[in-house]
Amino acid sequence: MFKYIDFLIKKILKRKQNVIMVFICFFVIIFIYVMNINSQNILRDSLVSQIKMNEKAINDKTKIMKSNDIADSNIQSLQKEIDEINTTKKKYSNLVEHYENKQWNKFYSGYLNELNNQKKVIQQTQNISKKDTNKNEYLEMIEATDKQINIINHYRKNNLNYENSDYPIYGITFTLYLFKTVFPILLTAVSIYLLSQVFTFDYVENIDRSKLLSLTPIEKTVSKIIAGCIIVLGIFTICTLTSVLIATFITKNIGNDYPIMVLVDNHLTCIKAITVFVKVICMNIFYMIFIILLSYIMSLLIRDSLTLLLILLCMTIGCAYLPNILPVIKPFSHLFPFIYVNALLVIDGSLTKTFMNQNIHFNFGMMVLITGMIVLIFLIVVFNQKIKHKIFIKNKKESY
């Protein structure tokens, strides 16, 4: 049995296209990391642009003041406006200086004041607004500002260097970013691509070559599932470790204490990245095992690797995003194992909000995946019993 497992793994890993798939995963990780590093100074650039806008406003108002056809009362009003703009410009200049000198405590204190002022202005404008559509936009702006305030507060309290939370660059936070963006589709597609080969390798024109081996149906099943687990979980582990190590090596920071925004009781709360990371890894491992078992079941019905690949891709990726297309199934979406491919979106509450379904959370997701795995194992046992029964009857007939 172990020789058969070793044979399957080596056969899959020796194929050039499979090695290329793994290198594509590495390329995607590195490419996204470079993009995130280039996006780190978005906040500073935004502050610099505000300074330039203030300078332009001051120059425009100064030109108006110097014109001859303006009343003294207007000059006083303009001078007051210029003084106010100068004060704002000074604040932004100080923030940029603190940012560039990495004086993070001073930067956080000043930036939090600006964020709180922005929130007050948005709330005042919201109260004045008479249109409901505008009020919804203001609510979104307030929520985004609150999120930024929470993150900056977390940075300040934990004495952390600034990181653009939308494009993280530290070990664990960057890896979680990948789990939120590309890993769900990328790792699922690569896993199914490899599994479709592992589980259909023995079939040539619907003839099962594994019958030539002295293995029972149960031994063949266990061998293939173990080989699938080693390959898929191996790729998953390698990609996860690669993203963590690359980001940690370059920044010299693993990012354990950096914040991840999680929806708790309808309120956004900062949770340390390491806590979320452990849950994401756990849910992803169970999801991968579920996909392996499902792929094996499907391979018993569909013996062509390409057909199996296409059907599995439609089932896994298609069903994961089906509630977005069919709103009527959103109340029942928590029962679909496939939506838990987006583990981070489940854990941080994004899917709960998107699907308006309070049952989508980590504990229920784990229960659904474990239940799904038990059902699939039961089906595999049933299939094996039928195969064993057919072989027994066939041998009995041949003996007569």
C-alpha positions as a LaTeX table, in Angstrom:
\begin{tabular}{lrrr}
\hline
Residue & $x$ (\AA) & $y$ (\AA) & $z$ (\AA) \\
\hline
Met1 & 0.00 & 0.00 & 0.00 \\
Phe2 & 2.77 & 2.44 & 0.93 \\
Lys3 & 4.57 & 1.69 & $-2.32$ \\
Tyr4 & 1.38 & 2.54 & $-4.21$ \\
Ile5 & 1.10 & 5.86 & $-2.32$ \\
Asp6 & 4.74 & 6.64 & $-3.08$ \\
Phe7 & 4.19 & 5.74 & $-6.74$ \\
Leu8 & 1.14 & 8.05 & $-7.07$ \\
Ile9 & 2.92 & 11.01 & $-5.44$ \\
Lys10 & 6.06 & 10.63 & $-7.55$ \\
Lys11 & 4.03 & 10.23 & $-10.73$ \\
Ile12 & 2.13 & 13.45 & $-10.08$ \\
Leu13 & 5.18 & 15.47 & $-9.02$ \\
Lys14 & 7.22 & 14.34 & $-12.04$ \\
Arg15 & 4.80 & 15.95 & $-14.50$ \\
Lys16 & 6.21 & 19.26 & $-15.73$ \\
Gln17 & 2.82 & 21.00 & $-15.87$ \\
Asn18 & 2.29 & 20.24 & $-12.17$ \\
Val19 & 5.65 & 21.74 & $-11.24$ \\
Ile20 & 4.75 & 24.80 & $-13.34$ \\
Met21 & 1.49 & 25.15 & $-11.38$ \\
Val22 & 3.44 & 25.27 & $-8.12$ \\
Phe23 & 5.81 & 27.91 & $-9.53$ \\
Ile24 & 2.79 & 29.95 & $-10.64$ \\
Cys25 & 1.63 & 29.94 & $-7.01$ \\
Phe26 & 5.05 & 31.24 & $-5.89$ \\
Phe27 & 5.02 & 33.91 & $-8.60$ \\
Val28 & 1.55 & 35.12 & $-7.53$ \\
Ile29 & 2.68 & 35.35 & $-3.89$ \\
Ile30 & 5.81 & 37.36 & $-4.77$ \\
Phe31 & 3.97 & 39.60 & $-7.27$ \\
Ile32 & 1.26 & 40.52 & $-4.75$ \\
Tyr33 & 3.87 & 41.14 & $-2.05$ \\
Val34 & 5.76 & 43.58 & $-4.29$ \\
Met35 & 2.46 & 45.35 & $-5.08$ \\
Asn36 & 1.65 & 45.63 & $-1.36$ \\
Ile37 & 5.10 & 47.07 & $-0.56$ \\
Asn38 & 4.57 & 49.70 & $-3.27$ \\
Ser39 & 1.22 & 50.60 & $-1.69$ \\
Gln40 & 2.54 & 51.25 & 1.83 \\
Asn41 & 2.87 & 55.03 & 1.44 \\
Ile42 & $-0.67$ & 55.68 & 0.23 \\
Leu43 & $-1.54$ & 57.47 & 3.49 \\
Arg44 & 1.57 & 59.69 & 3.36 \\
Asp45 & 0.90 & 60.51 & $-0.30$ \\
Ser46 & $-2.67$ & 61.42 & 0.62 \\
Leu47 & $-1.43$ & 63.79 & 3.34 \\
Val48 & 1.07 & 65.36 & 0.91 \\
Ser49 & $-1.71$ & 65.91 & $-1.64$ \\
Gln50 & $-3.79$ & 67.62 & 1.08 \\
Ile51 & $-0.87$ & 69.96 & 1.77 \\
Lys52 & $-0.63$ & 70.82 & $-1.93$ \\
Met53 & $-4.37$ & 71.50 & $-2.06$ \\
Asn54 & $-4.06$ & 73.78 & 0.96 \\
Glu55 & $-1.17$ & 75.64 & $-0.65$ \\
Lys56 & $-3.20$ & 76.15 & $-3.82$ \\
Ala57 & $-6.19$ & 77.39 & $-1.80$ \\
Ile58 & $-3.95$ & 79.85 & 0.06 \\
Asn59 & $-2.43$ & 81.16 & $-3.20$ \\
Asp60 & $-5.87$ & 81.59 & $-4.78$ \\
Lys61 & $-7.25$ & 83.49 & $-1.80$ \\
Thr62 & $-4.08$ & 85.61 & $-1.56$ \\
Lys63 & $-4.50$ & 86.65 & $-5.22$ \\
Ile64 & $-8.09$ & 87.66 & $-4.54$ \\
Met65 & $-6.99$ & 89.74 & $-1.52$ \\
Lys66 & $-4.39$ & 91.57 & $-3.63$ \\
Ser67 & $-6.96$ & 92.53 & $-6.25$ \\
Asn68 & $-8.21$ & 96.14 & $-6.08$ \\
Asp69 & $-11.96$ & 95.47 & $-6.34$ \\
Ile70 & $-12.53$ & 93.85 & $-2.94$ \\
Ala71 & $-14.06$ & 95.32 & 0.21 \\
Asp72 & $-12.20$ & 95.54 & 3.54 \\
Ser73 & $-14.77$ & 93.26 & 5.21 \\
Asn74 & $-14.13$ & 90.59 & 2.60 \\
Ile75 & $-10.37$ & 90.95 & 3.09 \\
Gln76 & $-10.77$ & 90.19 & 6.79 \\
Ser77 & $-12.93$ & 87.18 & 6.00 \\
Leu78 & $-10.41$ & 85.88 & 3.47 \\
Gln79 & $-7.53$ & 86.41 & 5.90 \\
Lys80 & $-9.41$ & 84.37 & 8.50 \\
Glu81 & $-9.90$ & 81.55 & 5.98 \\
Ile82 & $-6.21$ & 81.66 & 5.03 \\
Asp83 & $-5.20$ & 81.42 & 8.70 \\
Glu84 & $-7.47$ & 78.39 & 9.16 \\
Ile85 & $-6.04$ & 76.71 & 6.05 \\
Asn86 & $-2.50$ & 77.45 & 7.25 \\
Thr87 & $-3.32$ & 75.79 & 10.58 \\
Thr88 & $-4.62$ & 72.70 & 8.78 \\
Lys89 & $-1.61$ & 72.68 & 6.46 \\
Lys90 & 0.71 & 72.82 & 9.48 \\
Lys91 & $-1.05$ & 69.79 & 11.01 \\
Tyr92 & $-0.66$ & 67.79 & 7.80 \\
Ser93 & 2.99 & 68.85 & 7.48 \\
Asn94 & 3.67 & 67.64 & 11.02 \\
Leu95 & 1.98 & 64.33 & 10.26 \\
Val96 & 4.10 & 63.83 & 7.14 \\
Glu97 & 7.24 & 64.70 & 9.10 \\
His98 & 6.39 & 62.22 & 11.88 \\
Tyr99 & 5.56 & 59.57 & 9.27 \\
Glu100 & 8.84 & 59.98 & 7.38 \\
Asn101 & 10.87 & 60.00 & 10.61 \\
Lys102 & 8.95 & 56.95 & 11.88 \\
Gln103 & 7.88 & 58.81 & 15.01 \\
Trp104 & 4.83 & 56.62 & 15.23 \\
Asn105 & 3.42 & 57.69 & 18.61 \\
Lys106 & 3.36 & 61.34 & 17.54 \\
Phe107 & 1.97 & 60.38 & 14.15 \\
Tyr108 & $-0.80$ & 58.24 & 15.64 \\
Ser109 & $-1.85$ & 60.95 & 18.12 \\
Gly110 & $-2.06$ & 63.60 & 15.41 \\
Tyr111 & $-3.72$ & 61.34 & 12.87 \\
Leu112 & $-6.34$ & 60.16 & 15.39 \\
Asn113 & $-7.27$ & 63.80 & 16.03 \\
Glu114 & $-7.73$ & 64.32 & 12.29 \\
Leu115 & $-9.83$ & 61.16 & 11.96 \\
Asn116 & $-12.08$ & 62.19 & 14.86 \\
Asn117 & $-12.51$ & 65.65 & 13.30 \\
Gln118 & $-13.40$ & 64.05 & 9.96 \\
Lys119 & $-15.96$ & 61.84 & 11.69 \\
Lys120 & $-17.60$ & 64.85 & 13.35 \\
Val121 & $-17.83$ & 66.67 & 9.99 \\
Ile122 & $-19.38$ & 63.59 & 8.32 \\
Gln123 & $-21.92$ & 63.23 & 11.17 \\
Gln124 & $-22.87$ & 66.90 & 10.96 \\
Thr125 & $-23.30$ & 66.67 & 7.18 \\
Gln126 & $-25.34$ & 63.49 & 7.63 \\
Asn127 & $-27.72$ & 65.25 & 10.04 \\
Ile128 & $-28.21$ & 68.10 & 7.56 \\
Ser129 & $-28.78$ & 65.78 & 4.60 \\
Lys130 & $-32.44$ & 65.14 & 3.76 \\
Lys131 & $-31.95$ & 62.29 & 1.25 \\
Asp132 & $-31.92$ & 58.72 & 2.56 \\
Thr133 & $-29.47$ & 57.63 & $-0.16$ \\
Asn134 & $-26.95$ & 60.24 & 0.98 \\
Lys135 & $-27.41$ & 59.15 & 4.61 \\
Asn136 & $-26.48$ & 55.58 & 3.67 \\
Glu137 & $-23.31$ & 56.88 & 2.01 \\
Tyr138 & $-22.48$ & 58.86 & 5.15 \\
Leu139 & $-23.03$ & 55.74 & 7.29 \\
Glu140 & $-20.51$ & 53.87 & 5.14 \\
Met141 & $-18.05$ & 56.77 & 5.48 \\
Ile142 & $-18.50$ & 56.79 & 9.27 \\
Glu143 & $-17.98$ & 53.02 & 9.39 \\
Ala144 & $-14.78$ & 53.30 & 7.32 \\
Thr145 & $-13.52$ & 56.10 & 9.60 \\
Asp146 & $-14.33$ & 54.08 & 12.73 \\
Lys147 & $-12.44$ & 51.13 & 11.27 \\
Gln148 & $-9.37$ & 53.31 & 10.68 \\
Ile149 & $-9.65$ & 54.80 & 14.18 \\
Asn150 & $-9.75$ & 51.31 & 15.73 \\
Ile151 & $-6.72$ & 50.18 & 13.74 \\
Ile152 & $-4.64$ & 53.27 & 14.56 \\
Asn153 & $-5.62$ & 52.96 & 18.24 \\
His154 & $-4.44$ & 49.34 & 18.19 \\
Tyr155 & $-1.12$ & 50.39 & 16.62 \\
Arg156 & $-0.62$ & 53.07 & 19.29 \\
Lys157 & $-1.56$ & 50.90 & 22.29 \\
Asn158 & 0.69 & 48.04 & 21.16 \\
Asn159 & 3.61 & 50.28 & 20.04 \\
Leu160 & 3.48 & 48.93 & 16.49 \\
Asn161 & 4.98 & 50.42 & 13.34 \\
Tyr162 & 2.47 & 51.66 & 10.82 \\
Glu163 & 1.20 & 49.20 & 8.22 \\
Asn164 & $-1.34$ & 49.92 & 5.51 \\
Ser165 & $-4.02$ & 47.47 & 6.67 \\
Asp166 & $-5.53$ & 47.36 & 3.18 \\
Tyr167 & $-2.20$ & 46.15 & 1.74 \\
Pro168 & $-0.32$ & 44.43 & 4.61 \\
Ile169 & 3.34 & 43.48 & 4.34 \\
Tyr170 & 4.21 & 41.66 & 7.57 \\
Gly171 & 4.42 & 37.85 & 7.82 \\
Ile172 & 1.04 & 36.79 & 9.16 \\
Thr173 & $-0.98$ & 39.83 & 8.08 \\
Phe174 & 0.26 & 39.46 & 4.50 \\
Thr175 & $-0.60$ & 35.74 & 4.50 \\
Leu176 & $-4.09$ & 36.52 & 5.81 \\
Tyr177 & $-4.43$ & 39.07 & 3.00 \\
Leu178 & $-3.71$ & 36.25 & 0.53 \\
Phe179 & $-6.32$ & 34.06 & 2.22 \\
Lys180 & $-8.77$ & 36.90 & 1.75 \\
Thr181 & $-7.97$ & 37.60 & $-1.90$ \\
Val182 & $-6.28$ & 34.95 & $-4.07$ \\
Phe183 & $-5.71$ & 31.80 & $-2.00$ \\
Pro184 & $-9.36$ & 30.65 & $-1.89$ \\
Ile185 & $-9.57$ & 30.33 & $-5.69$ \\
Leu186 & $-5.87$ & 29.69 & $-6.42$ \\
Leu187 & $-5.31$ & 26.88 & $-3.89$ \\
Thr188 & $-8.70$ & 25.30 & $-4.62$ \\
Ala189 & $-8.05$ & 25.28 & $-8.37$ \\
Val190 & $-4.51$ & 23.89 & $-7.99$ \\
Ser191 & $-5.69$ & 21.26 & $-5.50$ \\
Ile192 & $-8.51$ & 20.07 & $-7.74$ \\
Tyr193 & $-6.20$ & 20.05 & $-10.75$ \\
Leu194 & $-3.80$ & 17.72 & $-8.93$ \\
Leu195 & $-6.53$ & 15.60 & $-7.32$ \\
Ser196 & $-8.21$ & 14.97 & $-10.68$ \\
Gln197 & $-4.93$ & 13.41 & $-11.81$ \\
Val198 & $-4.32$ & 11.40 & $-8.63$ \\
Phe199 & $-7.80$ & 9.85 & $-8.58$ \\
Thr200 & $-8.08$ & 9.11 & $-12.33$ \\
Phe201 & $-4.48$ & 8.05 & $-12.96$ \\
Asp202 & $-5.36$ & 4.33 & $-12.92$ \\
Tyr203 & $-8.11$ & 4.67 & $-15.52$ \\
Val204 & $-7.24$ & 4.25 & $-19.19$ \\
Glu205 & $-10.29$ & 4.19 & $-21.47$ \\
Asn206 & $-12.45$ & 3.23 & $-18.45$ \\
Ile207 & $-10.17$ & 0.30 & $-17.65$ \\
Asp208 & $-8.91$ & 0.26 & $-14.08$ \\
Arg209 & $-5.21$ & $-0.62$ & $-14.17$ \\
Ser210 & $-5.06$ & $-0.79$ & $-10.38$ \\
Lys211 & $-6.85$ & $-4.15$ & $-10.56$ \\
Leu212 & $-3.49$ & $-5.60$ & $-11.56$ \\
Leu213 & $-2.20$ & $-4.69$ & $-8.10$ \\
Ser214 & $-2.65$ & $-7.00$ & $-5.15$ \\
Leu215 & $-4.66$ & $-4.40$ & $-3.24$ \\
Thr216 & $-8.18$ & $-4.64$ & $-1.87$ \\
Pro217 & $-10.71$ & $-1.88$ & $-2.80$ \\
Ile218 & $-10.36$ & $-0.42$ & 0.70 \\
Glu219 & $-6.56$ & $-0.35$ & 0.46 \\
Lys220 & $-6.73$ & 1.39 & $-2.93$ \\
Thr221 & $-9.19$ & 3.93 & $-1.57$ \\
Val222 & $-7.12$ & 4.68 & 1.52 \\
Ser223 & $-3.93$ & 4.87 & $-0.58$ \\
Lys224 & $-5.42$ & 7.36 & $-3.03$ \\
Ile225 & $-6.92$ & 9.54 & $-0.28$ \\
Ile226 & $-3.63$ & 9.56 & 1.66 \\
Ala227 & $-1.73$ & 10.47 & $-1.53$ \\
Gly228 & $-4.25$ & 13.23 & $-2.21$ \\
Cys229 & $-3.90$ & 14.56 & 1.35 \\
Ile230 & $-0.10$ & 14.57 & 1.17 \\
Ile231 & $-0.07$ & 16.43 & $-2.16$ \\
Val232 & $-2.84$ & 18.95 & $-1.42$ \\
Leu233 & $-1.94$ & 19.68 & 2.20 \\
Gly234 & 1.71 & 19.79 & 1.14 \\
Ile235 & 1.00 & 22.48 & $-1.47$ \\
Phe236 & $-1.18$ & 24.35 & 1.06 \\
Thr237 & 1.58 & 24.23 & 3.71 \\
Ile238 & 4.33 & 25.25 & 1.27 \\
Cys239 & 2.35 & 28.25 & $-0.06$ \\
Thr240 & 1.39 & 29.37 & 3.45 \\
Leu241 & 4.93 & 29.06 & 4.82 \\
Thr242 & 6.39 & 30.74 & 1.71 \\
Ser243 & 4.17 & 33.81 & 2.12 \\
Val244 & 4.87 & 34.04 & 5.88 \\
Leu245 & 8.63 & 33.57 & 5.50 \\
Ile246 & 9.07 & 35.93 & 2.54 \\
Ala247 & 7.17 & 38.75 & 4.27 \\
Thr248 & 8.88 & 38.13 & 7.61 \\
Phe249 & 12.36 & 37.93 & 6.07 \\
Ile250 & 11.99 & 41.22 & 4.17 \\
Thr251 & 10.31 & 43.25 & 6.94 \\
Lys252 & 11.89 & 41.42 & 9.94 \\
Asn253 & 8.41 & 41.34 & 11.46 \\
Ile254 & 6.10 & 38.32 & 11.66 \\
Gly255 & 3.12 & 40.55 & 12.46 \\
Asn256 & 1.67 & 38.55 & 15.39 \\
Asp257 & 0.19 & 41.55 & 17.17 \\
Tyr258 & $-1.12$ & 43.46 & 14.17 \\
Pro259 & $-4.90$ & 43.96 & 14.06 \\
Ile260 & $-7.50$ & 42.18 & 11.96 \\
Met261 & $-10.93$ & 43.78 & 11.98 \\
Val262 & $-13.59$ & 41.27 & 13.05 \\
Leu263 & $-17.34$ & 41.80 & 13.34 \\
Val264 & $-18.40$ & 40.96 & 16.91 \\
Asp265 & $-22.02$ & 41.61 & 17.95 \\
Asn266 & $-22.44$ & 43.95 & 14.96 \\
His267 & $-19.40$ & 45.99 & 16.03 \\
Leu268 & $-15.96$ & 46.02 & 14.41 \\
Thr269 & $-13.29$ & 44.91 & 16.85 \\
Cys270 & $-9.53$ & 44.56 & 16.48 \\
Ile271 & $-8.29$ & 40.98 & 17.00 \\
Lys272 & $-4.61$ & 40.07 & 16.96 \\
Ala273 & $-3.53$ & 38.55 & 13.65 \\
Ile274 & $-2.10$ & 35.37 & 15.21 \\
Thr275 & $-5.50$ & 34.49 & 16.74 \\
Val276 & $-7.28$ & 34.88 & 13.40 \\
Phe277 & $-4.44$ & 33.09 & 11.57 \\
Val278 & $-4.81$ & 29.93 & 13.67 \\
Lys279 & $-8.55$ & 29.77 & 12.97 \\
Val280 & $-8.06$ & 30.38 & 9.24 \\
Ile281 & $-5.47$ & 27.60 & 8.96 \\
Cys282 & $-7.68$ & 25.20 & 10.92 \\
Met283 & $-10.77$ & 25.87 & 8.78 \\
Asn284 & $-8.77$ & 25.66 & 5.55 \\
Ile285 & $-7.27$ & 22.29 & 6.48 \\
Phe286 & $-10.72$ & 20.85 & 7.16 \\
Tyr287 & $-12.02$ & 22.38 & 3.95 \\
Met288 & $-9.16$ & 20.85 & 1.94 \\
Ile289 & $-9.82$ & 17.40 & 3.44 \\
Phe290 & $-13.51$ & 17.81 & 2.55 \\
Ile291 & $-12.54$ & 18.64 & $-1.05$ \\
Ile292 & $-10.21$ & 15.61 & $-1.21$ \\
Leu293 & $-13.00$ & 13.26 & $-0.09$ \\
Leu294 & $-15.48$ & 14.89 & $-2.47$ \\
Ser295 & $-13.02$ & 14.62 & $-5.36$ \\
Tyr296 & $-12.52$ & 10.92 & $-4.67$ \\
Ile297 & $-16.29$ & 10.26 & $-4.62$ \\
Met298 & $-16.69$ & 12.12 & $-7.91$ \\
Ser299 & $-13.75$ & 10.22 & $-9.46$ \\
Leu300 & $-15.66$ & 6.95 & $-8.89$ \\
Leu301 & $-18.42$ & 8.32 & $-11.13$ \\
Ile302 & $-16.32$ & 10.36 & $-13.59$ \\
Arg303 & $-13.11$ & 8.66 & $-14.69$ \\
Asp304 & $-11.84$ & 11.27 & $-17.16$ \\
Ser305 & $-9.45$ & 13.72 & $-15.48$ \\
Leu306 & $-10.42$ & 16.77 & $-17.58$ \\
Thr307 & $-14.17$ & 16.22 & $-17.12$ \\
Leu308 & $-13.65$ & 15.62 & $-13.41$ \\
Leu309 & $-11.57$ & 18.81 & $-13.15$ \\
Leu310 & $-14.22$ & 20.98 & $-14.84$ \\
Ile311 & $-17.10$ & 19.55 & $-12.80$ \\
Leu312 & $-15.23$ & 19.93 & $-9.51$ \\
Leu313 & $-14.26$ & 23.52 & $-10.34$ \\
Cys314 & $-17.89$ & 24.36 & $-11.09$ \\
Met315 & $-19.03$ & 22.68 & $-7.88$ \\
Thr316 & $-16.47$ & 24.19 & $-5.52$ \\
Ile317 & $-15.85$ & 27.69 & $-6.86$ \\
Gly318 & $-19.32$ & 28.07 & $-8.41$ \\
Cys319 & $-21.22$ & 27.03 & $-5.29$ \\
Ala320 & $-19.00$ & 29.21 & $-3.08$ \\
Tyr321 & $-20.27$ & 32.34 & $-4.86$ \\
Leu322 & $-23.76$ & 31.07 & $-5.73$ \\
Pro323 & $-25.49$ & 33.02 & $-2.89$ \\
Asn324 & $-24.27$ & 36.25 & $-4.53$ \\
Ile325 & $-26.12$ & 35.29 & $-7.71$ \\
Leu326 & $-29.24$ & 33.80 & $-6.09$ \\
Pro327 & $-30.22$ & 35.96 & $-3.09$ \\
Val328 & $-33.06$ & 33.55 & $-2.27$ \\
Ile329 & $-30.57$ & 30.98 & $-0.90$ \\
Lys330 & $-28.68$ & 33.43 & 1.32 \\
Pro331 & $-30.66$ & 32.44 & 4.46 \\
Phe332 & $-29.51$ & 28.83 & 3.92 \\
Ser333 & $-25.97$ & 29.61 & 2.74 \\
His334 & $-24.46$ & 28.60 & 6.10 \\
Leu335 & $-25.35$ & 24.98 & 5.27 \\
Phe336 & $-23.18$ & 24.95 & 2.11 \\
Pro337 & $-19.69$ & 23.58 & 2.87 \\
Phe338 & $-18.32$ & 25.34 & $-0.22$ \\
Ile339 & $-18.73$ & 28.88 & 1.15 \\
Tyr340 & $-16.17$ & 28.07 & 3.86 \\
Val341 & $-13.42$ & 28.21 & 1.24 \\
Asn342 & $-13.34$ & 31.92 & 2.20 \\
Ala343 & $-12.27$ & 31.11 & 5.77 \\
Leu344 & $-11.08$ & 34.63 & 6.63 \\
Leu345 & $-14.29$ & 36.22 & 5.34 \\
Val346 & $-16.23$ & 33.79 & 7.53 \\
Ile347 & $-14.14$ & 34.52 & 10.61 \\
Asp348 & $-14.04$ & 38.32 & 10.26 \\
Gly349 & $-17.81$ & 38.48 & 9.69 \\
Ser350 & $-17.70$ & 39.76 & 6.10 \\
Leu351 & $-19.84$ & 36.89 & 4.76 \\
Thr352 & $-22.24$ & 37.25 & 7.69 \\
Lys353 & $-22.82$ & 40.84 & 6.60 \\
Thr354 & $-22.83$ & 40.15 & 2.84 \\
Phe355 & $-25.27$ & 37.22 & 3.03 \\
Met356 & $-27.21$ & 38.75 & 5.96 \\
Asn357 & $-26.91$ & 35.41 & 7.71 \\
Gln358 & $-25.92$ & 35.35 & 11.39 \\
Asn359 & $-25.26$ & 31.59 & 11.28 \\
Ile360 & $-22.12$ & 32.01 & 9.17 \\
His361 & $-19.31$ & 31.87 & 11.71 \\
Phe362 & $-16.27$ & 29.77 & 12.60 \\
Asn363 & $-17.93$ & 27.26 & 14.96 \\
Phe364 & $-20.87$ & 26.51 & 12.67 \\
Gly365 & $-18.54$ & 26.31 & 9.66 \\
Met366 & $-16.36$ & 23.71 & 11.37 \\
Met367 & $-19.47$ & 21.73 & 12.26 \\
Val368 & $-20.70$ & 21.80 & 8.65 \\
Leu369 & $-17.30$ & 20.72 & 7.28 \\
Ile370 & $-16.93$ & 17.88 & 9.81 \\
Thr371 & $-20.48$ & 16.70 & 9.11 \\
Gly372 & $-19.78$ & 16.85 & 5.37 \\
Met373 & $-16.60$ & 14.80 & 5.84 \\
Ile374 & $-18.46$ & 12.15 & 7.85 \\
Val375 & $-21.14$ & 11.88 & 5.13 \\
Leu376 & $-18.50$ & 11.55 & 2.40 \\
Ile377 & $-16.60$ & 8.89 & 4.36 \\
Phe378 & $-19.84$ & 6.97 & 4.79 \\
Leu379 & $-20.50$ & 7.17 & 1.03 \\
Ile380 & $-16.96$ & 5.98 & 0.29 \\
Val381 & $-17.47$ & 2.97 & 2.59 \\
Val382 & $-20.77$ & 2.18 & 0.85 \\
Phe383 & $-19.13$ & 2.41 & $-2.59$ \\
Asn384 & $-16.32$ & 0.13 & $-1.47$ \\
Gln385 & $-18.76$ & $-2.42$ & $-0.09$ \\
Lys386 & $-20.59$ & $-2.50$ & $-3.43$ \\
Ile387 & $-17.30$ & $-2.89$ & $-5.33$ \\
Lys388 & $-16.22$ & $-5.63$ & $-2.95$ \\
His389 & $-19.57$ & $-7.38$ & $-3.38$ \\
Lys390 & $-19.28$ & $-7.22$ & $-7.19$ \\
Ile391 & $-15.76$ & $-8.67$ & $-7.09$ \\
Phe392 & $-16.94$ & $-11.45$ & $-4.78$ \\
Ile393 & $-19.85$ & $-12.39$ & $-7.10$ \\
Lys394 & $-17.58$ & $-12.23$ & $-10.15$ \\
Asn395 & $-15.00$ & $-14.53$ & $-8.52$ \\
Lys396 & $-17.74$ & $-16.88$ & $-7.41$ \\
Lys397 & $-19.09$ & $-17.14$ & $-10.97$ \\
Glu398 & $-15.60$ & $-17.72$ & $-12.35$ \\
Ser399 & $-14.99$ & $-20.54$ & $-9.83$ \\
Tyr400 & $-18.06$ & $-22.34$ & $-11.19$ \\
\hline
\end{tabular}
